[in-house]
Amino acid sequence: MSGTAALIQEVQSVGLHVLDAILALSTAQKIMIVVALPFLYSIVWQFLYSLRNDRVPLVFYWIPWVGSAIPYGMQPYEFFAQCQQKYGDCFSFLLLGKVMTVYLGPKGHEFILNAKLNDVSAEEAYTHLTTPVFGKGVIYDCPNWKLMEQKKFAKVALTKDSFIKYVPLIREEVLNYVNSDSQFRGNRGKANVLKSQPEITIFTASRTLLGEEVRNMLNTGFAKLYSDLDKGFTPINFVFPNLPLPSYKRRDEAHNTISSTYMKLINKRKQENDIQDRDLVDALMKNSTYKDGTAMTEREIANLLIGVLMGGQHTSASTSSWFLLHLGERPDLQEELYNEIKSVLGDRKEVTYEDLQNLPLVNNTIKETLRLHMPLHSIFRKVMNPLQVPDSKMIVPKGHYVLVSPGFAMTNEKYFPNANTFEPHRWDVSQNAGSSDSDTVDYGFGTITKGVSSPYLPFGGGRHRCIGEQFAYTQLGTILVTFIQTFKWTSKLPKVDYSSMVTLPEEPAEIEWERRAE
Ligand code: X2N
Ligand code: HEM
């Protein structure tokens, strides 16, 4: 390293001479230099960095601080593929002042999702984004062990017994929506899925997880608060957590009002001694005392409710938008789904949780949608201790970030033949068969598979693995069945918008629907 140090000194001494020359220049020339300096510095810095063999190769960039934000932000998977060609599976890039080390493929999944708790931190990576939205004391505003317990507390409302109760409620909400919303008037028409799916998602999730009281508030001005809070949960907030802008102020106000409203609900149920097993509110009121004996406060329970609902909202709305748009291009699949549903339900229209377990094409449609459109295209951790890249001399230093992208592997020919074709039947044979790693582990919220080297990880893996998978499948399955029972539709598949929190379809994202004859 002394060679590098000497080089730096040399550059510095040259710099001093240059400074003298600069002072003799005209103002216009001086301004030019002030502008050019950061560029020069960044190029020199990148050159020196490239000489180090203990560092992961860094993708070259022209614009200081911004780095590779534009190619990454516009087309992350294409950007990753280009980097992979040049550097292999492991490379670093600069994203708005943060050095991100990517490791593509199953080895990367293992490296990052199963990294040691002491070495990487999710809360350090996400808290600036999530804490203003969810609030204090929960998810990424608390030590990891508390998150593990919060996931355990929440899972009580995400069991088979709960889902049996949720399915009819979800169906009722969907039917109510498609029979009353202006986009679904008459016997045929057009609907923007970027409007309908977020609404259907919030109605169904609120009705099931938060209960009837909160669901009914959404018919009032309360819905505007969700929209304000939502606008504070974007990549812009990830980069700039706090700016003196109206949208940030509205985010904070919306958070406070929603949080207080949930607390009032908790208090009301407490006072009326009305604590049952209806929803997540009941579940958390009954069971939210940490193993060290401290109980979650009412404010923290309210914030956990906000966080869980917000997470499920974006991911699920994106997924149902995408399956509607893909199926719009595949009327043959809609008929196949219709026949599958008919053959299992017979003359009955009311789908049940048990029915959903007997509808493989419904579930494979969701599975295939998640393969092509994993809602979270990037998962981050902040590096807390120097981290060695396996089987190499490369060290990711403290303060950098690691980024894992299962969605990249999930859309890659190497793992999925005809990777870009939407084909739910590709999953027909392998229904849970050949699950080679039966090794399990429990980080505190139930047993999950230990290995994360599968290329297919829409719900992540390791200690931060999703707890919402079964809820999502139940919610999405019921929405899909109800749509297939009610409509036939066509659509043209839009491009992907990667600049949102989740991978969304670009506008216009429309389906042309027609009601099925009774
Ligand atoms: C300006 C294009 O757009 O060049 F929510 F209880 C709740 C996930 C955090 C993703 C951050 C950056 C994109 C820059 C584009 C809960 C259900 C969770 C799990 C650059 C020019 C939250 C930030 C997205 C950076 C991409 C994940 C979610 N299950 N929900 N340039 O958090 O789980 C939860 C968990 C994050 C991101 C980005 C740009 C539990 C541009 C043009 C523009 N990302 N992103 N969840 N970019 N440009 C969640 C984990 C956690
Ligand atoms: C974590 C995906 C729905 C709650 C995660 C992670 C992924 C994910 C990839 C890991 C994040 C990381 O490692 O940083 C999805 C997808 C969904 C979905 C694709 C729907 C299709 C839901 C729902 C809920 C939920 C409906 C709640 C009911 C959570 C929670 C975590 C999580 C609590 C744990 C966060 C952590 O431990 O850091 N999800 N999710 N998710 N998800 Fe989901």
Coordinates of N, CA and C in Angstrom, one line a residue, residues 40-255:
L40 N -12.3 15.5 -12.0 CA -11.0 15.1 -12.0 C -10.7 14.2 -10.8
Y41 N -11.1 14.7 -9.6 CA -10.8 14.0 -8.4 C -11.4 12.6 -8.5
S42 N -12.7 12.6 -8.9 CA -13.4 11.3 -9.0 C -12.7 10.3 -9.9
I43 N -12.1 10.8 -11.0 CA -11.5 10.0 -12.0 C -10.2 9.4 -11.4
V44 N -9.4 10.3 -10.7 CA -8.2 9.9 -10.1 C -8.5 8.9 -9.0
W45 N -9.5 9.2 -8.2 CA -9.9 8.3 -7.1 C -10.2 6.9 -7.7
Q46 N -11.0 6.9 -8.8 CA -11.4 5.6 -9.4 C -10.2 4.8 -9.9
F47 N -9.2 5.6 -10.5 CA -8.0 5.0 -11.0 C -7.2 4.3 -9.8
L48 N -7.1 5.0 -8.7 CA -6.3 4.5 -7.6 C -7.1 3.3 -7.0
Y49 N -8.3 3.4 -7.0 CA -9.2 2.3 -6.4 C -9.0 1.0 -7.3
S50 N -8.9 1.3 -8.6 CA -8.8 0.1 -9.5 C -7.5 -0.6 -9.3
L51 N -6.5 0.0 -8.7 CA -5.2 -0.6 -8.5 C -5.2 -1.6 -7.4
R52 N -6.2 -1.5 -6.5 CA -6.2 -2.3 -5.3 C -6.8 -3.7 -5.7
N53 N -6.0 -4.7 -5.3 CA -6.5 -6.1 -5.6 C -7.3 -6.7 -4.4
D54 N -7.4 -5.8 -3.3 CA -8.3 -6.3 -2.2 C -9.7 -5.7 -2.3
R55 N -10.0 -5.1 -3.4 CA -11.3 -4.5 -3.6 C -12.1 -5.2 -4.7
V56 N -13.3 -5.3 -4.6 CA -14.2 -5.7 -5.7 C -14.1 -4.7 -6.8
P57 N -14.0 -5.1 -8.1 CA -13.9 -4.1 -9.2 C -15.1 -3.1 -9.2
L58 N -14.7 -1.8 -9.3 CA -15.7 -0.8 -9.3 C -16.1 -0.4 -10.7
V59 N -17.4 -0.3 -11.0 CA -17.9 0.1 -12.3 C -17.5 1.6 -12.5
F60 N -16.9 1.9 -13.6 CA -16.5 3.3 -13.9 C -17.7 4.2 -14.1
Y61 N -17.6 5.4 -13.6 CA -18.6 6.4 -13.7 C -18.0 7.8 -14.0
W62 N -18.8 8.6 -14.6 CA -18.3 10.0 -14.9 C -18.8 11.0 -13.9
I63 N -20.0 10.9 -13.4 CA -20.5 12.0 -12.6 C -20.3 11.7 -11.1
P64 N -19.5 12.5 -10.4 CA -19.2 12.3 -9.0 C -20.5 12.2 -8.2
W65 N -20.4 11.4 -7.2 CA -21.5 11.2 -6.2 C -22.7 10.4 -6.9
V66 N -23.2 10.9 -8.0 CA -24.3 10.2 -8.7 C -23.9 8.8 -9.1
G67 N -22.6 8.7 -9.6 CA -22.1 7.4 -10.0 C -23.0 6.7 -11.1
S68 N -23.4 5.5 -10.8 CA -24.1 4.7 -11.8 C -25.6 4.8 -11.6
A69 N -26.1 5.8 -10.9 CA -27.5 5.8 -10.5 C -28.4 5.8 -11.7
I70 N -28.0 6.5 -12.8 CA -29.0 6.5 -13.9 C -29.2 5.2 -14.6
P71 N -28.1 4.5 -15.0 CA -28.3 3.2 -15.6 C -28.9 2.2 -14.6
Y72 N -28.5 2.2 -13.4 CA -29.1 1.3 -12.4 C -30.6 1.7 -12.2
G73 N -30.9 2.9 -12.0 CA -32.2 3.4 -11.7 C -33.2 3.1 -12.8
M74 N -32.7 3.2 -14.1 CA -33.6 3.0 -15.2 C -33.8 1.5 -15.5
Q75 N -32.7 0.7 -15.6 CA -32.8 -0.7 -16.0 C -31.9 -1.5 -15.1
P76 N -32.2 -1.8 -13.9 CA -31.2 -2.5 -13.0 C -30.7 -3.8 -13.6
Y77 N -31.6 -4.6 -14.1 CA -31.2 -5.9 -14.6 C -30.3 -5.8 -15.8
E78 N -30.6 -4.9 -16.7 CA -29.7 -4.7 -17.8 C -28.4 -4.2 -17.4
F79 N -28.4 -3.2 -16.4 CA -27.2 -2.7 -15.9 C -26.3 -3.8 -15.3
F80 N -27.0 -4.7 -14.5 CA -26.3 -5.8 -13.8 C -25.7 -6.7 -14.9
A81 N -26.5 -7.0 -15.9 CA -26.0 -7.9 -17.0 C -24.8 -7.4 -17.7
Q82 N -24.8 -6.1 -17.9 CA -23.6 -5.4 -18.6 C -22.4 -5.5 -17.6
C83 N -22.6 -5.2 -16.4 CA -21.5 -5.3 -15.4 C -21.0 -6.7 -15.3
Q84 N -21.9 -7.7 -15.3 CA -21.5 -9.1 -15.2 C -20.6 -9.5 -16.4
Q85 N -20.9 -9.0 -17.6 CA -20.1 -9.3 -18.7 C -18.6 -8.8 -18.5
K86 N -18.5 -7.6 -17.9 CA -17.2 -7.0 -17.8 C -16.4 -7.5 -16.6
Y87 N -17.2 -7.7 -15.5 CA -16.5 -8.0 -14.2 C -16.8 -9.4 -13.6
G88 N -17.8 -10.0 -14.1 CA -18.2 -11.3 -13.5 C -19.4 -11.0 -12.5
D89 N -19.6 -12.0 -11.6 CA -20.8 -11.9 -10.7 C -20.7 -10.9 -9.6
C90 N -19.4 -10.5 -9.3 CA -19.2 -9.7 -8.1 C -18.6 -8.4 -8.6
F91 N -19.2 -7.2 -8.3 CA -18.7 -5.9 -8.7 C -19.3 -4.9 -7.8
S92 N -18.7 -3.7 -7.8 CA -19.3 -2.6 -7.0 C -19.7 -1.5 -7.9
F93 N -20.6 -0.7 -7.5 CA -21.0 0.5 -8.3 C -21.4 1.6 -7.3
L94 N -21.2 2.9 -7.7 CA -21.6 4.0 -6.9 C -23.0 4.4 -7.1
L95 N -23.8 4.4 -6.1 CA -25.2 4.8 -6.2 C -25.4 6.0 -5.2
L96 N -25.4 7.2 -5.8 CA -25.7 8.4 -5.1 C -24.9 8.5 -3.7
G97 N -23.6 8.4 -3.9 CA -22.7 8.5 -2.8 C -22.5 7.2 -2.0
K98 N -23.2 6.2 -2.3 CA -23.0 4.9 -1.6 C -22.4 3.9 -2.5
V99 N -21.3 3.2 -1.9 CA -20.7 2.1 -2.7 C -21.5 0.9 -2.5
M100 N -22.1 0.3 -3.6 CA -22.9 -0.9 -3.5 C -22.1 -2.1 -4.1
T101 N -21.9 -3.1 -3.3 CA -21.3 -4.3 -3.9 C -22.3 -5.3 -4.2
V102 N -22.4 -5.7 -5.5 CA -23.4 -6.6 -5.9 C -22.7 -8.0 -6.1
Y103 N -23.4 -9.1 -5.7 CA -23.0 -10.4 -6.0 C -24.2 -11.1 -6.6
L104 N -24.1 -11.4 -7.9 CA -25.2 -12.0 -8.7 C -25.2 -13.5 -8.5
G105 N -26.4 -14.1 -8.6 CA -26.5 -15.5 -8.7 C -26.6 -16.1 -7.3
P106 N -26.8 -17.5 -7.3 CA -27.1 -18.2 -6.0 C -25.9 -18.0 -5.0
K107 N -24.7 -17.9 -5.5 CA -23.6 -17.7 -4.5 C -23.7 -16.3 -3.8
G108 N -24.2 -15.4 -4.6 CA -24.5 -14.0 -4.0 C -25.6 -14.0 -3.0
H109 N -26.7 -14.8 -3.4 CA -27.8 -15.0 -2.4 C -27.3 -15.4 -1.1
E110 N -26.4 -16.5 -1.1 CA -25.9 -17.1 0.1 C -25.0 -16.0 0.8
F111 N -24.1 -15.4 0.1 CA -23.2 -14.4 0.6 C -23.9 -13.3 1.4
I112 N -25.0 -12.8 0.8 CA -25.6 -11.6 1.4 C -26.8 -12.0 2.3
L113 N -27.6 -12.9 1.9 CA -28.8 -13.1 2.7 C -28.5 -14.0 3.9
N114 N -27.4 -14.8 3.8 CA -27.0 -15.6 5.0 C -25.7 -15.0 5.6
A115 N -25.4 -13.7 5.4 CA -24.2 -13.1 6.0 C -24.5 -13.1 7.5
K116 N -23.4 -13.0 8.3 CA -23.6 -13.0 9.8 C -24.2 -11.7 10.3
L117 N -25.0 -11.8 11.3 CA -25.7 -10.7 11.9 C -24.8 -9.5 12.2
N118 N -23.6 -9.9 12.7 CA -22.7 -8.8 13.1 C -22.0 -8.1 11.9
D119 N -22.0 -8.8 10.8 CA -21.3 -8.2 9.6 C -22.1 -7.3 8.8
V120 N -23.4 -7.6 8.6 CA -24.2 -6.7 7.8 C -25.5 -6.3 8.5
S121 N -26.1 -5.2 8.2 CA -27.3 -4.7 8.9 C -28.3 -4.2 7.9
A122 N -29.5 -4.8 8.0 CA -30.6 -4.3 7.2 C -31.1 -3.0 7.8
E123 N -31.2 -2.8 9.1 CA -31.7 -1.6 9.7 C -30.9 -0.4 9.3
E124 N -29.6 -0.6 9.2 CA -28.7 0.6 8.8 C -29.0 1.0 7.4
A125 N -29.4 0.0 6.6 CA -29.6 0.3 5.2 C -31.0 0.9 4.9
Y126 N -32.0 0.5 5.7 CA -33.3 0.9 5.4 C -33.9 1.9 6.3
T127 N -33.4 2.1 7.5 CA -34.1 2.9 8.5 C -34.4 4.3 8.1
H128 N -33.5 5.0 7.3 CA -33.8 6.3 6.9 C -35.0 6.4 6.0
L129 N -35.3 5.4 5.3 CA -36.5 5.3 4.5 C -37.7 5.0 5.3
T130 N -37.6 3.9 6.1 CA -38.8 3.3 6.7 C -39.2 4.0 8.0
T131 N -38.3 4.5 8.8 CA -38.7 5.0 10.1 C -39.6 6.2 10.0
P132 N -39.4 7.2 9.1 CA -40.4 8.2 9.0 C -41.8 7.8 8.6
V133 N -41.8 6.6 7.9 CA -43.1 6.1 7.4 C -43.8 5.2 8.4
F134 N -43.0 4.3 8.9 CA -43.6 3.3 9.9 C -43.7 3.9 11.3
G135 N -42.7 4.7 11.6 CA -42.6 5.2 13.0 C -41.5 4.6 13.8
K136 N -41.4 5.0 15.1 CA -40.3 4.6 15.9 C -40.6 3.3 16.6
G137 N -39.5 2.6 16.9 CA -39.5 1.5 17.8 C -39.8 0.1 17.1
V138 N -40.0 0.2 15.8 CA -40.4 -1.1 15.1 C -39.6 -1.3 13.8
I139 N -39.6 -2.5 13.3 CA -39.0 -2.9 12.0 C -37.5 -2.6 12.0
Y140 N -37.2 -1.4 11.4 CA -35.8 -1.1 11.2 C -35.4 0.1 12.2
D141 N -36.2 0.4 13.1 CA -35.9 1.3 14.2 C -35.8 0.7 15.5
C142 N -35.2 -0.5 15.5 CA -35.0 -1.2 16.8 C -33.9 -2.3 16.5
P143 N -33.3 -2.9 17.6 CA -32.3 -3.9 17.3 C -32.9 -5.1 16.6
N144 N -32.1 -5.9 15.9 CA -32.6 -7.0 15.1 C -33.4 -8.0 15.9
W145 N -33.0 -8.2 17.2 CA -33.7 -9.3 17.9 C -35.2 -8.9 18.2
K146 N -35.4 -7.5 18.3 CA -36.8 -7.1 18.4 C -37.6 -7.3 17.1
L147 N -36.9 -7.1 16.0 CA -37.6 -7.3 14.7 C -38.0 -8.8 14.6
M148 N -37.0 -9.7 15.0 CA -37.3 -11.1 14.9 C -38.6 -11.4 15.7
E149 N -38.7 -10.8 16.9 CA -39.8 -11.1 17.7 C -41.1 -10.4 17.2
Q150 N -41.0 -9.2 16.6 CA -42.1 -8.6 16.0 C -42.7 -9.5 14.9
K151 N -41.8 -10.1 14.1 CA -42.2 -11.0 13.0 C -43.0 -12.2 13.6
K152 N -42.5 -12.7 14.8 CA -43.1 -13.8 15.5 C -44.5 -13.4 15.9
F153 N -44.6 -12.2 16.5 CA -45.9 -11.7 17.0 C -46.9 -11.6 15.8
A154 N -46.4 -11.0 14.7 CA -47.3 -10.8 13.6 C -47.8 -12.1 12.9
K155 N -46.9 -13.1 13.0 CA -47.2 -14.4 12.3 C -48.5 -15.0 12.9
V156 N -48.8 -14.7 14.2 CA -50.0 -15.3 14.8 C -51.2 -15.0 14.0
A157 N -51.3 -13.8 13.3 CA -52.4 -13.5 12.5 C -52.3 -13.9 11.1
L158 N -51.2 -14.7 10.8 CA -51.0 -15.2 9.4 C -50.9 -16.7 9.4
T159 N -51.9 -17.3 10.0 CA -51.9 -18.8 10.1 C -53.1 -19.3 9.2
K160 N -53.1 -20.6 9.0 CA -54.1 -21.2 8.2 C -55.5 -20.9 8.8
D161 N -55.7 -20.9 10.1 CA -57.0 -20.6 10.7 C -57.4 -19.2 10.4
S162 N -56.5 -18.2 10.4 CA -56.8 -16.9 10.0 C -57.2 -16.8 8.5
F163 N -56.4 -17.5 7.7 CA -56.7 -17.4 6.2 C -58.0 -17.9 5.9
I164 N -58.5 -18.9 6.6 CA -59.8 -19.5 6.3 C -60.9 -18.4 6.5
K165 N -60.6 -17.6 7.5 CA -61.6 -16.4 7.8 C -61.4 -15.3 6.8
Y166 N -60.1 -15.1 6.4 CA -59.9 -14.0 5.5 C -60.4 -14.1 4.1
V167 N -60.4 -15.4 3.5 CA -60.8 -15.6 2.1 C -62.2 -15.0 1.8
P168 N -63.2 -15.3 2.5 CA -64.5 -14.8 2.2 C -64.5 -13.2 2.3
L169 N -63.8 -12.7 3.2 CA -63.7 -11.2 3.4 C -63.0 -10.6 2.2
I170 N -62.0 -11.2 1.7 CA -61.3 -10.7 0.5 C -62.2 -10.8 -0.7
R171 N -62.8 -11.9 -0.8 CA -63.7 -12.1 -2.0 C -64.8 -11.0 -2.0
E172 N -65.4 -10.8 -0.8 CA -66.4 -9.8 -0.7 C -65.9 -8.4 -1.1
E173 N -64.7 -8.0 -0.6 CA -64.2 -6.7 -1.0 C -63.9 -6.6 -2.5
V174 N -63.4 -7.7 -3.1 CA -63.1 -7.6 -4.5 C -64.4 -7.5 -5.3
L175 N -65.4 -8.3 -4.9 CA -66.7 -8.2 -5.6 C -67.4 -6.8 -5.4
N176 N -67.3 -6.3 -4.2 CA -67.8 -5.0 -4.0 C -67.2 -4.0 -4.8
Y177 N -65.9 -4.1 -5.0 CA -65.1 -3.2 -5.8 C -65.5 -3.2 -7.3
V178 N -65.4 -4.4 -7.8 CA -65.7 -4.5 -9.3 C -67.2 -4.3 -9.6
N179 N -68.0 -4.3 -8.6 CA -69.5 -4.0 -8.8 C -69.8 -2.6 -8.5
S180 N -68.9 -1.8 -8.0 CA -69.3 -0.4 -7.7 C -68.3 0.6 -8.2
D181 N -67.0 0.2 -8.5 CA -66.1 1.2 -9.0 C -66.4 1.7 -10.4
S182 N -66.1 3.0 -10.6 CA -66.5 3.6 -11.9 C -65.7 3.0 -13.1
Q183 N -64.5 2.4 -12.8 CA -63.8 1.8 -13.9 C -64.4 0.5 -14.3
F184 N -65.3 -0.1 -13.5 CA -65.9 -1.4 -13.9 C -67.4 -1.3 -14.1
R185 N -67.9 -0.1 -14.5 CA -69.3 0.1 -14.8 C -69.7 -0.6 -16.1
G186 N -70.9 -1.2 -16.1 CA -71.4 -1.8 -17.3 C -70.8 -3.2 -17.6
N187 N -71.0 -3.6 -18.9 CA -70.6 -4.9 -19.3 C -69.2 -5.1 -19.9
R188 N -68.7 -3.9 -20.3 CA -67.3 -3.9 -20.9 C -66.8 -2.5 -20.6
G189 N -65.4 -2.5 -20.6 CA -64.8 -1.2 -20.4 C -63.3 -1.4 -20.3
K190 N -62.7 -0.2 -19.9 CA -61.2 -0.2 -19.7 C -60.9 0.1 -18.2
A191 N -59.9 -0.5 -17.7 CA -59.5 -0.2 -16.3 C -58.0 0.0 -16.2
N192 N -57.6 1.0 -15.5 CA -56.2 1.2 -15.2 C -55.8 0.3 -14.0
V193 N -55.0 -0.7 -14.2 CA -54.7 -1.6 -13.0 C -53.8 -0.9 -12.0
L194 N -53.2 0.2 -12.4 CA -52.4 1.0 -11.4 C -53.3 1.8 -10.4
K195 N -54.6 1.9 -10.8 CA -55.5 2.5 -9.9 C -56.3 1.4 -9.2
S196 N -56.8 0.4 -9.9 CA -57.6 -0.6 -9.3 C -56.9 -1.5 -8.3
Q197 N -55.7 -2.0 -8.7 CA -55.0 -3.0 -7.8 C -54.5 -2.4 -6.5
P198 N -54.0 -1.2 -6.4 CA -53.7 -0.7 -5.1 C -54.9 -0.5 -4.2
E199 N -56.0 -0.1 -4.9 CA -57.2 0.1 -4.1 C -57.8 -1.3 -3.6
I200 N -57.8 -2.3 -4.5 CA -58.3 -3.6 -4.0 C -57.4 -4.1 -3.0
T201 N -56.1 -3.9 -3.1 CA -55.1 -4.4 -2.1 C -55.3 -3.8 -0.8
I202 N -55.5 -2.5 -0.7 CA -55.6 -1.8 0.6 C -57.0 -2.2 1.2
F203 N -58.0 -2.3 0.4 CA -59.3 -2.7 1.0 C -59.3 -4.1 1.6
T204 N -58.7 -5.0 0.8 CA -58.7 -6.4 1.3 C -57.7 -6.6 2.5
A205 N -56.5 -5.9 2.4 CA -55.6 -6.1 3.5 C -56.1 -5.4 4.8
S206 N -56.7 -4.2 4.6 CA -57.3 -3.6 5.8 C -58.4 -4.3 6.4
R207 N -59.3 -4.8 5.5 CA -60.5 -5.6 6.1 C -60.0 -6.8 6.9
T208 N -59.0 -7.5 6.4 CA -58.5 -8.7 7.0 C -57.6 -8.5 8.2
L209 N -56.5 -7.6 7.9 CA -55.5 -7.5 8.9 C -55.8 -6.4 10.0
L210 N -56.6 -5.4 9.6 CA -56.9 -4.3 10.6 C -58.3 -4.4 11.1
G211 N -59.2 -5.1 10.4 CA -60.5 -5.2 10.9 C -61.5 -4.3 10.2
E212 N -62.8 -4.5 10.6 CA -63.9 -3.8 9.9 C -63.8 -2.3 10.2
E213 N -63.4 -1.9 11.4 CA -63.5 -0.4 11.7 C -62.5 0.3 10.8
V214 N -61.3 -0.1 10.7 CA -60.3 0.6 9.9 C -60.8 0.5 8.4
R215 N -61.3 -0.6 8.0 CA -61.7 -0.7 6.6 C -62.8 0.3 6.3
N216 N -63.7 0.5 7.2 CA -64.8 1.4 7.0 C -64.3 2.9 6.9
M217 N -63.2 3.2 7.7 CA -62.7 4.5 7.6 C -62.1 4.9 6.2
L218 N -61.8 3.8 5.5 CA -61.2 4.1 4.1 C -62.2 4.7 3.2
N219 N -63.5 4.6 3.5 CA -64.5 5.2 2.7 C -64.6 6.7 3.0
T220 N -63.9 7.2 3.9 CA -63.9 8.6 4.3 C -62.6 9.3 3.9
G221 N -62.3 10.4 4.4 CA -61.1 11.2 4.1 C -59.9 10.5 4.6
F222 N -60.0 9.4 5.3 CA -58.9 8.7 5.9 C -58.0 8.1 4.8
A223 N -58.6 7.8 3.6 CA -57.8 7.2 2.5 C -56.7 8.2 2.0
K224 N -57.0 9.5 2.1 CA -56.0 10.5 1.7 C -54.7 10.4 2.5
L225 N -54.9 10.1 3.8 CA -53.7 10.0 4.6 C -52.8 8.8 4.1
Y226 N -53.4 7.7 3.7 CA -52.6 6.6 3.2 C -51.9 7.0 2.0
S227 N -52.6 7.8 1.2 CA -51.9 8.3 -0.1 C -50.7 9.2 0.3
D228 N -50.9 10.1 1.2 CA -49.8 11.0 1.7 C -48.6 10.2 2.2
L229 N -49.0 9.1 3.0 CA -47.9 8.3 3.6 C -47.2 7.6 2.5
D230 N -47.9 7.0 1.6 CA -47.4 6.3 0.5 C -46.4 7.1 -0.3
K231 N -46.7 8.4 -0.5 CA -45.8 9.2 -1.3 C -44.5 9.5 -0.5
G232 N -44.4 9.1 0.7 CA -43.2 9.2 1.4 C -42.4 7.9 1.4
F233 N -42.8 6.9 0.6 CA -42.2 5.6 0.6 C -41.7 5.4 -0.8
T234 N -40.8 6.2 -1.3 CA -40.3 6.1 -2.7 C -38.7 6.1 -2.6
P235 N -38.1 5.7 -3.7 CA -36.6 5.7 -3.8 C -36.1 7.1 -3.5
I236 N -36.8 8.2 -3.8 CA -36.4 9.5 -3.5 C -36.2 9.7 -2.0
N237 N -37.1 9.1 -1.2 CA -37.0 9.2 0.3 C -35.8 8.3 0.8
F238 N -35.5 7.3 0.0 CA -34.4 6.4 0.3 C -33.1 7.3 0.2
V239 N -33.0 8.1 -0.8 CA -31.8 8.9 -1.1 C -31.8 10.2 -0.2
F240 N -32.9 10.8 -0.1 CA -33.1 12.0 0.7 C -34.2 11.8 1.8
P241 N -33.8 11.3 2.9 CA -34.9 10.9 3.9 C -35.7 12.1 4.4
N242 N -35.0 13.3 4.5 CA -35.7 14.5 5.0 C -35.3 15.7 4.2
L243 N -36.3 16.3 3.6 CA -36.1 17.6 2.8 C -37.3 18.5 3.3
P244 N -37.0 19.8 3.3 CA -38.1 20.7 3.7 C -39.1 20.9 2.5
L245 N -39.8 19.9 2.2 CA -40.7 19.9 1.1 C -42.1 19.6 1.6
P246 N -43.2 20.0 1.0 CA -44.5 19.7 1.5 C -44.8 18.2 1.5
S247 N -44.3 17.5 0.6 CA -44.6 16.0 0.6 C -44.0 15.3 1.8
Y248 N -42.9 15.8 2.3 CA -42.3 15.2 3.5 C -43.1 15.6 4.7
K249 N -43.6 16.8 4.7 CA -44.4 17.3 5.9 C -45.8 16.5 5.9
R250 N -46.3 16.3 4.7 CA -47.6 15.5 4.7 C -47.3 14.1 5.1
R251 N -46.2 13.5 4.7 CA -45.8 12.2 5.1 C -45.8 12.1 6.7
D252 N -45.1 13.1 7.3 CA -45.0 13.0 8.8 C -46.4 13.2 9.4
E253 N -47.2 14.1 8.9 CA -48.5 14.3 9.4 C -49.4 13.1 9.3
A254 N -49.3 12.5 8.1 CA -50.1 11.3 7.8 C -49.7 10.2 8.8
H255 N -48.4 10.0 9.0 CA -47.9 9.0 9.9 C -48.5 9.2 11.3

